[in-house]
Short mmCIF file of C-alpha atoms in Angstrom, two decimals:
data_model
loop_
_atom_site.label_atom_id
_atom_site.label_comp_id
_atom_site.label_asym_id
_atom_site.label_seq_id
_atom_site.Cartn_x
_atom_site.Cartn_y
_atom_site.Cartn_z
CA UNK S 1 15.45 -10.22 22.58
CA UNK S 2 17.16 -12.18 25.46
CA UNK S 3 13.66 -12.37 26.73
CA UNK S 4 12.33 -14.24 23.99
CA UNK S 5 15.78 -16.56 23.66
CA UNK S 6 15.71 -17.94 27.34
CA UNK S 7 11.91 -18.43 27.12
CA UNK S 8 12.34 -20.59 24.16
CA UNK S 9 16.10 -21.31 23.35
CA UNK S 10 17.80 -21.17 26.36
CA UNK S 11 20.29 -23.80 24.92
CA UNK S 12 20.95 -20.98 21.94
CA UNK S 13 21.76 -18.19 24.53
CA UNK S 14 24.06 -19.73 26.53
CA UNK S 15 25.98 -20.49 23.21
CA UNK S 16 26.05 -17.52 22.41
CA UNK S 17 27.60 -16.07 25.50
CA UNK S 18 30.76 -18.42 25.15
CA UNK S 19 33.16 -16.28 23.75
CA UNK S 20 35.04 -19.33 22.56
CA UNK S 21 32.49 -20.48 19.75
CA UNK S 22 32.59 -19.89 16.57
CA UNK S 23 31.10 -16.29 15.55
CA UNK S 24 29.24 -17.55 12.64
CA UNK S 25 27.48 -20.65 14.55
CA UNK S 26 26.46 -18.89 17.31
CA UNK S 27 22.72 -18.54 16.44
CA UNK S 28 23.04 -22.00 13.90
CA UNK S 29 19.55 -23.43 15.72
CA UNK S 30 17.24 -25.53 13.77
CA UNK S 31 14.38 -24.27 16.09
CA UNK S 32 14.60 -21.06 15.75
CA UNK S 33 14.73 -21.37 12.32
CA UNK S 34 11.59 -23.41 12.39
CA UNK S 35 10.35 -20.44 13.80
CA UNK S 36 10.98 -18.14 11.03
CA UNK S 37 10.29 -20.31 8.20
CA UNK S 38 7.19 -22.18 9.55
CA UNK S 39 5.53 -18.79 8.36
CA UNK S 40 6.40 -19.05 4.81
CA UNK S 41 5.77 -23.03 4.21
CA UNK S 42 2.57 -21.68 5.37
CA UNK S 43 2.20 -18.93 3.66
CA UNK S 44 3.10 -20.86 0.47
CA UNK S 45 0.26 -23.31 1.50
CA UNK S 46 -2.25 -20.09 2.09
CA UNK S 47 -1.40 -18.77 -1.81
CA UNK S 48 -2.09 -22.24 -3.38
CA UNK S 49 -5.80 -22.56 -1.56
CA UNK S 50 -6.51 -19.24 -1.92
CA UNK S 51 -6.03 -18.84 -5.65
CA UNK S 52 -8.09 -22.28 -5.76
CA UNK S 53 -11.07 -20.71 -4.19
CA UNK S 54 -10.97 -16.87 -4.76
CA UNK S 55 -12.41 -17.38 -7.66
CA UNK S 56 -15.83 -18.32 -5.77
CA UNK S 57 -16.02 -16.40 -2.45
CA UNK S 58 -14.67 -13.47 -3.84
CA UNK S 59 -11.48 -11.08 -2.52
CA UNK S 60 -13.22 -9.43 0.17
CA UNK S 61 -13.92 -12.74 1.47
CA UNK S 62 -10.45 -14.10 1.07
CA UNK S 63 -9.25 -11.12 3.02
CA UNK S 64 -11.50 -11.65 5.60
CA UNK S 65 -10.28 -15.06 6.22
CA UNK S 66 -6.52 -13.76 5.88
CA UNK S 67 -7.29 -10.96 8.52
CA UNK S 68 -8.64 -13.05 11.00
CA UNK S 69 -6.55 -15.90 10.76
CA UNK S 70 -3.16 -12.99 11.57
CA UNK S 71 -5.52 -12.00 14.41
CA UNK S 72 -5.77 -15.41 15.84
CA UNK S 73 -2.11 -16.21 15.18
CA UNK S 74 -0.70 -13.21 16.44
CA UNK S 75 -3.16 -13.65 20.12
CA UNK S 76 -1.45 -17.54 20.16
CA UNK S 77 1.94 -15.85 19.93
CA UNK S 78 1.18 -13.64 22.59
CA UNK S 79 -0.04 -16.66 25.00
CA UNK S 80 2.46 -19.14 23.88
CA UNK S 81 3.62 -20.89 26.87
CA UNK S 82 6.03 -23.22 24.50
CA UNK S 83 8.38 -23.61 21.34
CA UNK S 84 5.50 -26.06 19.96
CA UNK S 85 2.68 -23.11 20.86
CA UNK S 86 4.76 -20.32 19.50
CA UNK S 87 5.52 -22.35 16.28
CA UNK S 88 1.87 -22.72 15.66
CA UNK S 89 0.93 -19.22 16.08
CA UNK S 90 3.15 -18.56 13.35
CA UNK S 91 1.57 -21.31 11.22
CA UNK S 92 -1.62 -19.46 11.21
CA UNK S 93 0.28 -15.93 10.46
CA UNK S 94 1.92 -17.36 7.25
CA UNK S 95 -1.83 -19.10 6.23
CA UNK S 96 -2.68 -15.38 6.98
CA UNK S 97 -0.08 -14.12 4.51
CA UNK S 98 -1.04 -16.50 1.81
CA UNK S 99 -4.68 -15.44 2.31
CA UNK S 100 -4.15 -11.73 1.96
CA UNK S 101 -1.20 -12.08 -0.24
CA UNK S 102 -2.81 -13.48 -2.89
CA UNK S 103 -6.37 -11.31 -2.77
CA UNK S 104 -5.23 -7.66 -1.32
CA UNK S 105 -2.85 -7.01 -4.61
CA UNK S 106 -5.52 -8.33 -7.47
CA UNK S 107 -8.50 -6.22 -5.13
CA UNK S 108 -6.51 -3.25 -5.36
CA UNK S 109 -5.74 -3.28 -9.06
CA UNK S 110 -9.35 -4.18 -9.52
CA UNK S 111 -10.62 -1.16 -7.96
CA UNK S 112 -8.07 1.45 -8.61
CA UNK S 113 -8.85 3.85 -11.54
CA UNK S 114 -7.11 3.28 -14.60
CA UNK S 115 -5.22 6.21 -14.76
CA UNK S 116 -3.62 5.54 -10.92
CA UNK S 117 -3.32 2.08 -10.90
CA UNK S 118 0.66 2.02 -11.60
CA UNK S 119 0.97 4.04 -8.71
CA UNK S 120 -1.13 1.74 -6.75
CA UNK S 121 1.11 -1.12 -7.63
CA UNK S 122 4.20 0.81 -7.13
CA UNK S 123 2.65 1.56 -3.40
CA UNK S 124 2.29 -1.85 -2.69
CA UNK S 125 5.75 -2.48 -1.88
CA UNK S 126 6.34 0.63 -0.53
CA UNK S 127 3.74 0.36 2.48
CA UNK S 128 4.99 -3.29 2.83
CA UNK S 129 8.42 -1.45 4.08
CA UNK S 130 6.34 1.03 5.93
CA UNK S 131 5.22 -2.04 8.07
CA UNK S 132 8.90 -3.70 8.36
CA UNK S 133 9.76 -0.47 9.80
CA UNK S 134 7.09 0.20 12.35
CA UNK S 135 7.94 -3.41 13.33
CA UNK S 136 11.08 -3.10 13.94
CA UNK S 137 10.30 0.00 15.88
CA UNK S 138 7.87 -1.73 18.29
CA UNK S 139 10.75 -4.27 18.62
CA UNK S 140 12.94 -2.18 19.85
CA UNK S 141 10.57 -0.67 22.02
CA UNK S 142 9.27 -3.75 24.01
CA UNK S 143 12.78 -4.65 24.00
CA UNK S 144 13.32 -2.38 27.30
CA UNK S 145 10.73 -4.27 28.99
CA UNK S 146 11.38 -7.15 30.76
CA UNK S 147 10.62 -10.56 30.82
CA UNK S 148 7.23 -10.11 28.68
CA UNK S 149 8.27 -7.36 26.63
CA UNK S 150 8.74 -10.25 23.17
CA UNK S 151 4.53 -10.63 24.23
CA UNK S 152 3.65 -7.33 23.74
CA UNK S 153 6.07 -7.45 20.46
CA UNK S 154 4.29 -10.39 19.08
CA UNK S 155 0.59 -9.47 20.59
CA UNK S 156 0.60 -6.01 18.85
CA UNK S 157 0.83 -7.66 15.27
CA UNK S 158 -3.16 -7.86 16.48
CA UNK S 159 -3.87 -4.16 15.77
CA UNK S 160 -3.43 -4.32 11.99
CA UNK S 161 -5.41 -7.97 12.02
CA UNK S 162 -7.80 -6.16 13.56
CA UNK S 163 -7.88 -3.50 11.11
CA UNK S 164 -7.52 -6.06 8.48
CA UNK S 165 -10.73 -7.51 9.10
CA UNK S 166 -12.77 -4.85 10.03
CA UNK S 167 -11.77 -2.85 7.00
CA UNK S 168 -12.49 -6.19 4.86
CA UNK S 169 -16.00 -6.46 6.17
CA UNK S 170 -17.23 -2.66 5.37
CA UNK S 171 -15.44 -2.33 2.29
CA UNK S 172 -17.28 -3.62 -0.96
CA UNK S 173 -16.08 -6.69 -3.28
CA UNK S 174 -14.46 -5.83 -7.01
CA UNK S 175 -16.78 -5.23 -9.60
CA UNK S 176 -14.66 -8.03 -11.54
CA UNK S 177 -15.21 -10.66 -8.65
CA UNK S 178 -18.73 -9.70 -8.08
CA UNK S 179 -19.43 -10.30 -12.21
CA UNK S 180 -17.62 -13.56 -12.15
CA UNK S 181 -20.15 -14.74 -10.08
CA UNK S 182 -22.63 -13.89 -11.58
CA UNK S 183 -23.64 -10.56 -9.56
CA UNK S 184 -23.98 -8.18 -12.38
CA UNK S 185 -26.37 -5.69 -10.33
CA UNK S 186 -24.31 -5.74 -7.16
CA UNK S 187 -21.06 -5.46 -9.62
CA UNK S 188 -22.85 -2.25 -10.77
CA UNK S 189 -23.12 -0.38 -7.52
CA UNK S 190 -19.90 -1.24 -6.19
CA UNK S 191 -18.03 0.09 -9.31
CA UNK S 192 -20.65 3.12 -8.67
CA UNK S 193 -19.62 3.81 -5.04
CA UNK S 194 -15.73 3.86 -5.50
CA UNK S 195 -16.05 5.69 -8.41
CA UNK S 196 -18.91 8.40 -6.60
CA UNK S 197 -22.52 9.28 -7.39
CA UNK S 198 -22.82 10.96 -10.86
CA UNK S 199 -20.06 9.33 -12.58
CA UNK S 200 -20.60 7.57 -15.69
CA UNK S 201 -19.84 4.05 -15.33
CA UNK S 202 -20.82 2.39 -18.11
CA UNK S 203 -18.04 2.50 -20.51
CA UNK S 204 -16.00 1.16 -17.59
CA UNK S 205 -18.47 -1.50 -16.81
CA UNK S 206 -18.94 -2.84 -20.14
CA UNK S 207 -15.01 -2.98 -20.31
CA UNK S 208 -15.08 -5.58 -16.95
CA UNK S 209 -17.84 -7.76 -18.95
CA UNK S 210 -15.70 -8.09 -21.70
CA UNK S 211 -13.04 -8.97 -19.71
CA UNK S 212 -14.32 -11.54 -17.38
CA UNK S 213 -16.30 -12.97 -20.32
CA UNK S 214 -12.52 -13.43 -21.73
CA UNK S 215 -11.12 -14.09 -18.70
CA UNK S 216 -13.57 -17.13 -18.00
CA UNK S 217 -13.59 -18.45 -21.63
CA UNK S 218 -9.18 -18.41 -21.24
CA UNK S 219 -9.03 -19.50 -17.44
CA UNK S 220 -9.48 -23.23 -17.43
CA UNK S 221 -6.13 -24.51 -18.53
CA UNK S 222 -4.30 -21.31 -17.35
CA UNK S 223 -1.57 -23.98 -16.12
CA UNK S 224 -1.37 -26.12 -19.08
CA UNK S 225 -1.51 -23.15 -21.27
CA UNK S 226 1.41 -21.21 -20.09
CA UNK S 227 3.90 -24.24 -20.92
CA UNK S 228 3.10 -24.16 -24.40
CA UNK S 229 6.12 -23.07 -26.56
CA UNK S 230 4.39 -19.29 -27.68
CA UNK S 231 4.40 -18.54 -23.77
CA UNK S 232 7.95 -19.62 -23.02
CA UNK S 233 8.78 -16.06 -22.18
CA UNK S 234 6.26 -15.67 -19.93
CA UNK S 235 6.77 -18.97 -17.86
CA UNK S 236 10.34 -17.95 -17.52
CA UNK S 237 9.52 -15.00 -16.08
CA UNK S 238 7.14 -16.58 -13.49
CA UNK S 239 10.15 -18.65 -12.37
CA UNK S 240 13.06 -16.18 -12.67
CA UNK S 241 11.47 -13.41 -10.71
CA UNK S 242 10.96 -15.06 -7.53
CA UNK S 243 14.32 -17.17 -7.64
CA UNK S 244 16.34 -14.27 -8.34
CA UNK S 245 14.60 -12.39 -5.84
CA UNK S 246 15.60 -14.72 -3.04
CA UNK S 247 19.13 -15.22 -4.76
CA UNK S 248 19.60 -11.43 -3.71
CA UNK S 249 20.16 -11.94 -0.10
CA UNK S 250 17.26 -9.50 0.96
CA UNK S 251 15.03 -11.81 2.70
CA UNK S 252 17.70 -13.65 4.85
CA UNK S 253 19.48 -10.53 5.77
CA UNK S 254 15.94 -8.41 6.50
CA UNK S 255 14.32 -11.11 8.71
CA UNK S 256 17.96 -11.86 10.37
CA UNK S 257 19.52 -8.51 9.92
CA UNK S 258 20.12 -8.36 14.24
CA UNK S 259 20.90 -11.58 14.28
CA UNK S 260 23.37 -10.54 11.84
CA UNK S 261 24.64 -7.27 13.19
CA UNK S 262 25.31 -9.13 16.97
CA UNK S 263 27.28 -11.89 14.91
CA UNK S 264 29.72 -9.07 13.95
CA UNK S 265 29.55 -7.33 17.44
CA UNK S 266 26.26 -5.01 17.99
CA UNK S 267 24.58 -5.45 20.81
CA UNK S 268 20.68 -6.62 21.28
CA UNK S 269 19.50 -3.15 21.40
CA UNK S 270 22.08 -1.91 18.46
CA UNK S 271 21.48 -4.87 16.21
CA UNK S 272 17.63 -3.93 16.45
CA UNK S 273 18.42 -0.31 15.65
CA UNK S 274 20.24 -1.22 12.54
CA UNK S 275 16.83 -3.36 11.78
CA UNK S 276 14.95 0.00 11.96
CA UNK S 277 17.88 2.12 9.96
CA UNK S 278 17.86 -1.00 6.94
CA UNK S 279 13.56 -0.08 6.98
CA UNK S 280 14.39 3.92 6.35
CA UNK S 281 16.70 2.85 3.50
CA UNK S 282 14.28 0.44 2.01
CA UNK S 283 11.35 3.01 2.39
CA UNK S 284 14.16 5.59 0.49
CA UNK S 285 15.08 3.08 -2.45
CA UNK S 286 11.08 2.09 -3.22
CA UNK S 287 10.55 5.79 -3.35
CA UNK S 288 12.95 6.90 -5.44
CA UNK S 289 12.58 3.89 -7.89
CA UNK S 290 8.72 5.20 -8.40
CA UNK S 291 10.12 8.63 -9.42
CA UNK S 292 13.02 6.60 -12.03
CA UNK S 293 11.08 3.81 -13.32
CA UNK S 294 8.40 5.56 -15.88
CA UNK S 295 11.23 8.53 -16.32
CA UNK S 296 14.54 6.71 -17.12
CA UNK S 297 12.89 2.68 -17.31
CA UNK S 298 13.87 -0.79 -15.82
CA UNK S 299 17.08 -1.54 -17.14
CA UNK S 300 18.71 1.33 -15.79
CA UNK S 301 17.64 0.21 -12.43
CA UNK S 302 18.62 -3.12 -12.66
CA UNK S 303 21.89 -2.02 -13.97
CA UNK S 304 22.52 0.23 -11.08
CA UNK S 305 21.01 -1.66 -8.40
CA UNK S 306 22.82 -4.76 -9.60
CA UNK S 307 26.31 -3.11 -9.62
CA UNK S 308 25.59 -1.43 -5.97
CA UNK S 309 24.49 -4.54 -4.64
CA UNK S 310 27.08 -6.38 -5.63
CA UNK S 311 29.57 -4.24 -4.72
CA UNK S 312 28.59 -4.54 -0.97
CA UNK S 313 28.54 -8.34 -1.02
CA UNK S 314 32.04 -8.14 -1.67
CA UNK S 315 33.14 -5.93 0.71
CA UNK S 316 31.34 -6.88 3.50
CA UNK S 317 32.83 -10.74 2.18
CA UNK S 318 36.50 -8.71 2.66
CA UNK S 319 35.94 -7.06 6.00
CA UNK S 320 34.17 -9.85 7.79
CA UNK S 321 36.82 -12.47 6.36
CA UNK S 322 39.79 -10.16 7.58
CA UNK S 323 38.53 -9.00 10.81
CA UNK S 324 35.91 -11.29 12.05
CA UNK S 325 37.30 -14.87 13.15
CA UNK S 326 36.97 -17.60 15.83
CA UNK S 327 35.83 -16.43 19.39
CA UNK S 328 36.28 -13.28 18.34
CA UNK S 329 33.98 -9.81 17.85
CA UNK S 330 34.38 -7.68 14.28
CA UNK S 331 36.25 -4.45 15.92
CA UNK S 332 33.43 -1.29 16.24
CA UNK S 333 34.98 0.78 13.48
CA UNK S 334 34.22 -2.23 10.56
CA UNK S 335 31.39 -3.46 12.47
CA UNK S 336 29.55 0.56 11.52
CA UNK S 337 31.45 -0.31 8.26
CA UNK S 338 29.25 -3.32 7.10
CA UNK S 339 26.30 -1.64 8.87
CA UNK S 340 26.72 1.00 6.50
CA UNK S 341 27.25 -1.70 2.97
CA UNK S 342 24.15 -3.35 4.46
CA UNK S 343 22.14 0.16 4.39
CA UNK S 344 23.13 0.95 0.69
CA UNK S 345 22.43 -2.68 -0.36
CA UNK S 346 19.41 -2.79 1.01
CA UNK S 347 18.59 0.67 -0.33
CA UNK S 348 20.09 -0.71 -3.91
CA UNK S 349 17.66 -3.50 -3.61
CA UNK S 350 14.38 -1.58 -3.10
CA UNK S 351 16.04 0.39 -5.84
CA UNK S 352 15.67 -2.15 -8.63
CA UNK S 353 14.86 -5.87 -7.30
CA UNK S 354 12.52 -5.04 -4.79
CA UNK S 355 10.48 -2.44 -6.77
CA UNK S 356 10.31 -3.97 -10.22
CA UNK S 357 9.77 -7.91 -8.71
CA UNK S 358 5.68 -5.91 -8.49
CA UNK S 359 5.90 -4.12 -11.61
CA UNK S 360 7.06 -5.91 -13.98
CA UNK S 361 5.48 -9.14 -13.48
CA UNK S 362 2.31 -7.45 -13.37
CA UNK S 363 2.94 -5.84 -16.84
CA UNK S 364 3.78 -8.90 -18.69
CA UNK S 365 1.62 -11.41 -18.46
CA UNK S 366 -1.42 -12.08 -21.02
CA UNK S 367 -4.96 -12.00 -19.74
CA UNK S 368 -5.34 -15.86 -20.66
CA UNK S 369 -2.12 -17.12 -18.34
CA UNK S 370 -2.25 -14.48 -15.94
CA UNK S 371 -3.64 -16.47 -13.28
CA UNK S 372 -1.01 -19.43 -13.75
CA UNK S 373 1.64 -16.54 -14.30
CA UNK S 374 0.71 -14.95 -10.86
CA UNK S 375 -0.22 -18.03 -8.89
CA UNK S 376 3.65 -19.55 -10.06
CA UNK S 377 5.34 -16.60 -8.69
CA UNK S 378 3.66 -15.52 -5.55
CA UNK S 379 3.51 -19.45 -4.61
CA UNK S 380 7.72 -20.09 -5.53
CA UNK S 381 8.55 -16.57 -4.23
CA UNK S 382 7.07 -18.24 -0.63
CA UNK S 383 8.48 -21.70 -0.83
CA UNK S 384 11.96 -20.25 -1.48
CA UNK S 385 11.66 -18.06 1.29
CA UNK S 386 10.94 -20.95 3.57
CA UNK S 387 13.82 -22.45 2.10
CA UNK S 388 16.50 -19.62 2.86
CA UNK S 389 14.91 -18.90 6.15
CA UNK S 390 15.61 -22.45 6.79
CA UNK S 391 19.12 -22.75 5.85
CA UNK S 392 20.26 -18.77 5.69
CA UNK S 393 21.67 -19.97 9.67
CA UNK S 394 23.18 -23.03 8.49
CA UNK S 395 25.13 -21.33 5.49
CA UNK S 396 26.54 -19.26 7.25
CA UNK S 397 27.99 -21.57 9.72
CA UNK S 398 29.03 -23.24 7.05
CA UNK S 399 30.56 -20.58 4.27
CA UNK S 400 31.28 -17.85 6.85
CA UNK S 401 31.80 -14.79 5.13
CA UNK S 402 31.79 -16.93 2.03
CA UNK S 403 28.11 -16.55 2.44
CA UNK S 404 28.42 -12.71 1.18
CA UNK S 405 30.78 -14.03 -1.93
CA UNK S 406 27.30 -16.71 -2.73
CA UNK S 407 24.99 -13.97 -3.22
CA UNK S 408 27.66 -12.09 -4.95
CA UNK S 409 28.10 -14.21 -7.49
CA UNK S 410 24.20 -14.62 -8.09
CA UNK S 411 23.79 -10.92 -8.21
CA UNK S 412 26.11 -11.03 -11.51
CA UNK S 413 23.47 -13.92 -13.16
CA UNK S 414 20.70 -11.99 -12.29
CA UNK S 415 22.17 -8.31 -13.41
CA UNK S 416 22.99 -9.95 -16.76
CA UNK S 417 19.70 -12.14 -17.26
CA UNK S 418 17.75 -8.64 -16.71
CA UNK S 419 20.24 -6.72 -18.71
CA UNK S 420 19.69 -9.15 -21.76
CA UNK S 421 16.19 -10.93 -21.22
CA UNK S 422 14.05 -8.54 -19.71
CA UNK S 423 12.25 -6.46 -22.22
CA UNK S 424 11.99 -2.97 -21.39
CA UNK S 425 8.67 -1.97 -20.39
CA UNK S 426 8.76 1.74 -19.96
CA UNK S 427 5.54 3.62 -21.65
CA UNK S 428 4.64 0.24 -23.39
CA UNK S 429 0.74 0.18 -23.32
CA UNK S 430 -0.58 -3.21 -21.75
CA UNK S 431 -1.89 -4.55 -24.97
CA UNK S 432 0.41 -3.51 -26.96
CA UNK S 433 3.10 -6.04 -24.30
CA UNK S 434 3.09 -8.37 -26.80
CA UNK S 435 4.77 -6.53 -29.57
CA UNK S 436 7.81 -5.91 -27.49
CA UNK S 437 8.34 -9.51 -26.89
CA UNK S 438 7.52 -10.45 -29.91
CA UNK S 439 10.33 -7.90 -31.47
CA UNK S 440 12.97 -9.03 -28.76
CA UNK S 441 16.39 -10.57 -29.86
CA UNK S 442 15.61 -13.80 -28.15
CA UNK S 443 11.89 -14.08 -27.12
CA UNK S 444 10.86 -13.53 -30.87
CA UNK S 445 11.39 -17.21 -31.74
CA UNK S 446 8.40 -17.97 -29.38
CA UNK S 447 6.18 -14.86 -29.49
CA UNK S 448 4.92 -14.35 -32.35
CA UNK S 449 3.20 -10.57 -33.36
CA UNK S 450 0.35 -11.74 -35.33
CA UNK S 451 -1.05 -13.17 -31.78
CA UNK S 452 -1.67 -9.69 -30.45
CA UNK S 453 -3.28 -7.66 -33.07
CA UNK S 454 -3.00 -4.66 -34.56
CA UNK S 455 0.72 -4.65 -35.87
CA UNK S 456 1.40 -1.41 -36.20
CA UNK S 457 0.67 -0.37 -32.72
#
């Protein structure tokens, strides 16, 4: 929003009304992308205390403290009279993140009913799009107004803090967190009211004892554990998922996508359209992955995605290397051209990457590491998104449309890492994960099937 720039980088918009500088440096501000990544170093820092002290207050209470700290953040963004305000406002946004990142994922898996909880994991990312998209919307809304219209944009991310907290403070705490400390009676009643008066609980509840009784006797050491040679796999996993993840592109090119479309000619309002139009096809892609992923399983969608997504890397590498150049605007007709690659890559992504980064992970990982397993991926997955929100701008004064050709080449690594590392998961029962990594080509030299049972499951 122009709005927004000549409130805070007034230096940036005038560059970026010279027609002779360079297309691809035009927005290459280390302020403003201080502003963007201040939320994840943040929201990296959030995840690490959280996980720390979950554990003790419980998830409702971690929410809580997630909820209100977005509500605070989002009312200093609103007010922010300065760079230095607006930065810290976002501080206490990504602290919000970490918070609720870490507790509102395990609370719902907690609390969902066995039989639905893959769809409640599968939903997950799905309603995160649901939000891009509504953001994006009131974006391009408040974008007509002027002057104040970026205060509105940033004051509104209030509502759902608001709803955030209120919703955290009537709703009860997991049976599971209640029983690790120690509230067996009040664990009782909670698992009682979601699951509704006359239900039998006991079978269910006796299952949660068991398993924070193993969960407590396996937790201490969680970190040291998981480096041990028998959980190589796992460790690998922890690391891989986030890294590739980031190595896509998504992140840079959904939290600069109209930066990105008014490098290659869009206007403010168009680029923020083609923010909205990327939400629809991620919304599409985590949709139809739910319907493929227990029907046809997670290779084929890594295969696909994979191939898709790297086939639009490379030609928007071509078009913007031919026909976007120094001082110079991408001509309309390629500029709805890469618009277009962007919409089926980002579709492609939410297609394989974006769906199975939840799923999988959340498959894998043995009761005794799950913690370190988790905490390891959700804590990376956050630094390296400070770290390519941080130097996204930079690259791609640097590379140009080499930029494209970089994630290009790490969507081939990744495609052939899931292709021959990656176990498939489809219909595999959770205790019965084991086996299949145990049995695999390479991860069988580490896992060994005697550590998980019954054999002949």
């Amino acid at each position: 929003m122009e709005s927004f720039l000549k409130k805070f980088f007034p230096g940036l918009l005038k560059t970026t009304r010279r027609a002779s500088k360079d297309v691809y440096c035009m927005y290459n501000d280390q302020a403003l992308t201080a502003f963007t990544s201040s939320l994840y170093a943040f929201g990296m820092v959030g995840t690490l205390v959280a996980s720390r002290v979950t554990r003790r207050v419980g998830r409702k209470t971690i929410m809580v403290i997630g909820g209100s700290m977005f509500l605070v953040g989002s009312l200093v963004n609103a007010a922010a009279a300065n760079l230095a305000m607006l930065i810290v406002g976002r501080m206490l946004l990504g602290l919000g993140l970490g918070f609720s990142g870490q507790a509102t994922p395990v609370y719902l898996a907690e609390m969902s009913p066995p039989r639905w909880r893959g769809g409640f994991i599968s939903a997950f990312p799905l309603f995160i799009s649901v939000g891009y998209l509504v953001a994006n919307l009131i974006n391009y809304g408040t974008s007509r107004i002027p002057e104040w219209g970026w205060r509105l944009s940033l004051g509104l991310a209030a509502v759902p803090a608001a709803v955030m907290v209120l919703g955290a403070v009537l709703i009860t705490d997991t049976p599971s967190s209640l029983v690790l400390r120690g509230k067996h009676d009040h664990a009782r009643a909670a698992l009682q009211r979601v699951r509704g008066k006359g239900v039998d609980v006991d079978a269910e509840f006796s299952d949660i004892l068991a398993a924070v009784e193993h969960d407590r006797r396996n937790q201490e050491g969680a970190f040291r554990r998981i480096l041990r040679r028998e959980y190589r796999p796992y460790l690998v996993m922890a690391v891989a998922f986030p890294v590739f993840l980031n190595l896509t592109g998504v992140t840079v090119s959904a939290f600069f996508s109209p930066i990105l479309f008014r490098t290659i000619g869009f206007g403010s309002d168009a680029a923020l359209m083609g923010a909205i139009i990327l939400g629809l096809m991620n919304i599409g892609g985590i949709i139809a992955s739910g319907v493929a992923m227990d029907r046809y399983g997670r290779k084929l969608l890594f295969a696909i995605g994979g191939a898709l997504m790297f086939t639009c890397q490379v030609a928007m590498a071509s078009i913007a290397g031919t026909h976007l150049g120094h001082g110079s605007k991408m001509p309309k007709g390629y500029a709805v051209a890469v618009l277009v690659l962007t919409c089926v890559f980002s579709a492609s992504f939410s297609w394989s990457w974006g769906a199975l980064y939840w799923t999988i992970p959340g498959e894998i990982y043995p009761v005794e590491v799950r913690s370190a397993g988790q905490g390891t991926a959700v804590a990376l997955n956050l630094g390296l998104n400070f770290v390519q929100a941080q130097c996204f701008l930079a690259m791609l004064c640097s590379l140009k449309y080499g930029v494209f050709l970089f994630y290009a080449f790490w969507l081939v690594v990744m495609t052939a890492f899931a292709m021959a590392l990656v176990p498939e998961t489809k219909g595999v029962p959770l205790d019965s994960m084991g086996h299949v990594f145990a049995r695999h080509w390479y991860w069988g030299r580490f896992v060994k099937d005697h550590k998980f049972g019954n054999e002949s499951t």
